[in-house]
Coordinates of C-alpha atoms in Angstrom, one line a residue:
Chain A
D8 CA -12.3 -1.8 -20.9
A9 CA -10.1 0.6 -18.9
K10 CA -8.9 3.7 -20.7
T11 CA -5.7 5.5 -20.0
T12 CA -4.8 9.2 -19.9
Q13 CA -1.2 10.4 -20.5
P14 CA 0.3 13.8 -21.0
T15 CA 0.9 14.5 -24.7
S16 CA 4.5 15.4 -24.2
M17 CA 7.3 15.8 -21.6
D18 CA 10.9 16.9 -21.5
C19 CA 13.7 15.6 -19.4
A20 CA 17.3 16.5 -19.0
E21 CA 19.9 13.8 -19.8
G22 CA 21.0 12.0 -16.7
R23 CA 18.0 13.0 -14.7
A24 CA 15.1 10.7 -13.8
A25 CA 12.1 10.8 -16.2
N26 CA 8.8 10.3 -14.5
L27 CA 6.0 9.5 -16.9
P28 CA 2.5 9.5 -15.3
C29 CA -0.6 7.5 -16.5
N30 CA -4.1 7.6 -15.2
H31 CA -6.3 4.5 -15.5
S32 CA -9.1 5.2 -13.0
T33 CA -11.5 2.6 -14.5
I34 CA -9.0 -0.3 -14.3
S35 CA -10.5 -3.6 -13.1
G36 CA -9.0 -5.9 -10.6
N37 CA -7.5 -8.4 -13.0
E38 CA -6.1 -6.0 -15.6
Y39 CA -2.4 -5.4 -15.8
V40 CA -0.7 -2.1 -16.5
Y41 CA 1.9 -2.4 -19.4
W42 CA 4.4 0.1 -20.6
Y43 CA 5.8 0.1 -24.1
R44 CA 7.9 2.6 -26.0
Q45 CA 8.4 3.4 -29.6
I46 CA 11.5 5.0 -30.8
H47 CA 11.1 6.8 -34.1
S48 CA 10.5 4.5 -37.1
Q49 CA 11.0 1.3 -35.0
G50 CA 8.5 -1.3 -33.6
P51 CA 7.2 -0.9 -30.1
Q52 CA 9.4 -2.2 -27.4
Y53 CA 8.2 -3.8 -24.1
I54 CA 9.4 -2.0 -21.0
I55 CA 7.7 -3.3 -17.9
H56 CA 4.3 -4.4 -16.6
G57 CA 2.6 -4.9 -13.2
L58 CA -0.6 -5.7 -11.5
K59 CA -0.5 -3.9 -8.1
N60 CA 3.0 -4.2 -6.7
N61 CA 5.8 -1.9 -7.7
E62 CA 8.1 -3.5 -10.3
T63 CA 11.7 -2.9 -11.4
N64 CA 13.8 -4.2 -14.2
E65 CA 17.0 -3.2 -16.0
M66 CA 15.1 -0.6 -18.0
A67 CA 12.7 1.1 -15.6
S68 CA 10.6 1.1 -12.5
L69 CA 6.8 1.0 -12.3
I70 CA 5.0 2.6 -9.4
I71 CA 1.3 1.7 -9.1
T72 CA -0.8 3.6 -6.6
E73 CA -2.5 1.6 -3.9
D74 CA -6.0 2.2 -5.4
R75 CA -4.5 1.2 -8.9
K76 CA -6.1 4.2 -10.5
S77 CA -2.7 5.6 -11.7
S78 CA 0.9 4.6 -12.2
T79 CA 4.2 6.2 -13.0
L80 CA 7.0 4.9 -15.2
I81 CA 10.4 5.9 -14.0
L82 CA 13.5 5.9 -16.1
P83 CA 16.1 6.5 -13.5
H84 CA 18.9 8.1 -15.6
A85 CA 17.5 9.2 -18.9
T86 CA 19.7 9.2 -21.9
L87 CA 19.3 10.7 -25.4
R88 CA 18.4 7.2 -26.6
D89 CA 15.3 7.2 -24.4
T90 CA 13.7 9.8 -26.6
A91 CA 10.5 8.0 -27.7
V92 CA 6.8 7.8 -27.4
Y93 CA 5.8 6.0 -24.3
Y94 CA 2.6 4.1 -24.1
C95 CA 0.7 3.1 -20.9
I96 CA -1.6 0.3 -21.7
V97 CA -4.2 -1.5 -19.7
R98 CA -4.4 -5.0 -21.2
L99 CA -7.5 -5.3 -23.3
L100 CA -9.3 -8.7 -23.6
I101 CA -10.7 -9.4 -27.1
P102 CA -14.2 -10.7 -26.3
S103 CA -14.6 -13.0 -29.2
N104 CA -11.7 -15.3 -28.5
S105 CA -9.0 -15.8 -25.9
G106 CA -6.5 -13.5 -27.6
Y107 CA -5.4 -10.2 -26.2
A108 CA -4.8 -6.9 -28.1
L109 CA -2.8 -4.0 -26.8
N110 CA -4.8 -0.7 -26.9
F111 CA -1.9 1.7 -27.6
G112 CA -3.6 5.1 -27.5
K113 CA -1.5 8.1 -28.4
G114 CA 1.1 7.9 -25.6
T115 CA 3.5 10.5 -24.2
S116 CA 6.3 11.9 -26.4
L117 CA 9.4 12.1 -24.2
L118 CA 12.2 14.3 -25.3
V119 CA 15.5 13.9 -23.5
T120 CA 17.7 16.9 -24.0
P121 CA 21.5 17.3 -23.5
Chain B
N29 CA 17.6 -15.7 -32.2
A30 CA 16.2 -13.1 -34.7
G31 CA 12.9 -12.5 -32.8
V32 CA 10.2 -11.1 -35.0
T33 CA 11.1 -10.3 -38.6
Q34 CA 9.0 -8.7 -41.3
T35 CA 9.3 -8.8 -45.1
P36 CA 9.5 -6.5 -47.0
K37 CA 10.7 -3.4 -45.2
F38 CA 9.1 -1.0 -47.7
R39 CA 6.8 -1.3 -50.7
V40 CA 5.0 1.0 -53.1
L41 CA 1.8 -0.3 -54.7
K42 CA -0.7 1.1 -57.2
T43 CA -4.4 1.1 -56.3
G44 CA -5.9 -2.3 -57.0
Q45 CA -2.6 -4.2 -56.8
S46 CA -2.3 -7.1 -54.4
M47 CA 0.5 -8.0 -52.1
T48 CA 1.4 -10.2 -49.1
L49 CA 3.3 -9.1 -46.0
L50 CA 5.3 -11.8 -44.2
C51 CA 5.9 -12.0 -40.5
A52 CA 8.2 -14.7 -39.0
Q53 CA 9.1 -15.4 -35.4
D54 CA 11.6 -17.9 -34.0
M55 CA 10.5 -17.8 -30.4
N56 CA 7.9 -20.6 -30.6
H57 CA 5.1 -18.2 -29.8
E58 CA 1.5 -19.3 -30.1
Y59 CA -0.1 -15.9 -30.6
M60 CA 0.7 -13.6 -33.5
Y61 CA -0.8 -10.2 -34.4
W62 CA -0.9 -7.7 -37.2
Y63 CA -1.3 -4.0 -36.4
R64 CA -1.3 -0.8 -38.5
Q65 CA -0.1 2.6 -37.4
D66 CA -1.1 5.8 -39.1
P67 CA 0.6 9.2 -38.5
G68 CA 0.0 10.6 -35.1
M69 CA -2.0 7.6 -34.0
G70 CA -1.4 4.6 -31.9
L71 CA -1.4 1.0 -33.2
R72 CA -4.7 -0.6 -34.3
L73 CA -5.1 -4.4 -34.4
I74 CA -6.0 -5.7 -37.8
H75 CA -6.1 -9.5 -37.3
Y76 CA -4.6 -12.0 -34.9
S77 CA -4.0 -15.7 -34.5
V78 CA -4.1 -17.8 -31.4
G79 CA -2.4 -20.7 -33.0
E80 CA -1.5 -22.5 -36.2
G81 CA -4.4 -22.7 -38.5
T82 CA -6.5 -20.1 -36.6
T83 CA -7.2 -16.5 -37.3
A84 CA -9.5 -13.8 -35.9
K85 CA -10.6 -10.3 -36.7
G86 CA -9.3 -7.3 -34.8
E87 CA -10.4 -3.7 -34.7
V88 CA -9.8 -2.8 -38.4
P89 CA -10.0 -6.0 -40.5
D90 CA -11.7 -4.7 -43.6
G91 CA -9.6 -5.0 -46.8
Y92 CA -7.2 -7.5 -45.3
N93 CA -6.9 -11.3 -45.1
V94 CA -4.5 -13.4 -43.1
S95 CA -3.2 -16.9 -42.9
R96 CA -1.3 -18.9 -40.3
L97 CA -0.4 -22.1 -42.1
K98 CA 2.8 -22.6 -40.0
K99 CA 3.2 -21.7 -36.4
Q100 CA 6.2 -19.4 -37.0
N101 CA 4.6 -17.4 -39.9
F102 CA 1.7 -15.0 -40.1
L103 CA 0.8 -13.6 -43.5
L104 CA -1.1 -10.4 -44.1
G105 CA -2.7 -10.0 -47.6
L106 CA -4.1 -7.1 -49.4
E107 CA -6.2 -8.3 -52.3
S108 CA -6.9 -4.9 -53.9
A109 CA -4.9 -2.2 -52.3
A110 CA -6.4 1.2 -51.6
P111 CA -4.7 4.6 -50.7
S112 CA -6.4 4.3 -47.3
Q113 CA -4.2 1.3 -46.6
T114 CA -1.0 3.5 -46.8
S115 CA 0.4 2.9 -43.4
V116 CA 3.2 1.2 -41.3
Y117 CA 2.4 -2.4 -40.5
F118 CA 3.7 -4.1 -37.4
C119 CA 3.7 -7.7 -36.6
A120 CA 3.9 -9.0 -33.0
S121 CA 3.9 -12.3 -31.2
S122 CA 3.5 -13.6 -27.7
Y123 CA 3.8 -17.0 -26.0
W124 CA 0.2 -16.8 -24.9
G125 CA -2.4 -14.1 -25.1
E126 CA -1.6 -12.6 -21.7
E127 CA 2.1 -12.6 -22.2
T128 CA 4.3 -9.7 -23.4
Q129 CA 4.0 -9.0 -27.1
Y130 CA 7.3 -8.6 -29.1
F131 CA 7.2 -6.5 -32.2
G132 CA 8.9 -6.6 -35.6
P133 CA 10.6 -3.6 -37.2
G134 CA 7.6 -2.8 -39.4
T135 CA 6.7 -2.6 -43.1
R136 CA 6.1 0.8 -44.7
L137 CA 3.5 0.5 -47.4
L138 CA 2.6 3.4 -49.8
V139 CA -0.5 2.9 -52.0
L140 CA -0.7 5.4 -54.9

């Protein structure tokens, strides 16, 4: 199963773009990259996911390198409410059944400052 | 559309007591999951279910039991609570296994 590596913490000024990197050098061809975030004391929130093409939705953009060994989550105009722990997840297949678990790891703690 | 709800929000137990955590979803999802989160750590999967009447073990199943008698509900039971089970418990659901998982707000459990 592919592992991910993220910086422990990052800062970003309010209104600026927040670029959160993730390394997943052992990703296999049929594994997706998912991003979730967890605001303090809340349940994780889905942000975006992709396979190999760049993706954009109302929350963020996901840029995946051509070799798929790394990706970047971009919050285009960070606000104070974006302060959270951001998890980059390569989808893990549970071998004993057809269910899927999310391997959250420790994520990146993003602090958006005024 | 309430999404995923969890009951209770907070509970204090004494060692050896039992309790059941309830997760409910109104999105007609097939898959449901129970995770636990300890301070400074990511979420770890306890048990999951791929459909009504089915359950399976996750990464840390010991000390827990689950049941999925109705499609919309997933129950997590602690038969004899231990201090090591002090944690925040999150329930999640997804339409199928490969789809996005949606999480509930969590249940904070303190075992004394």
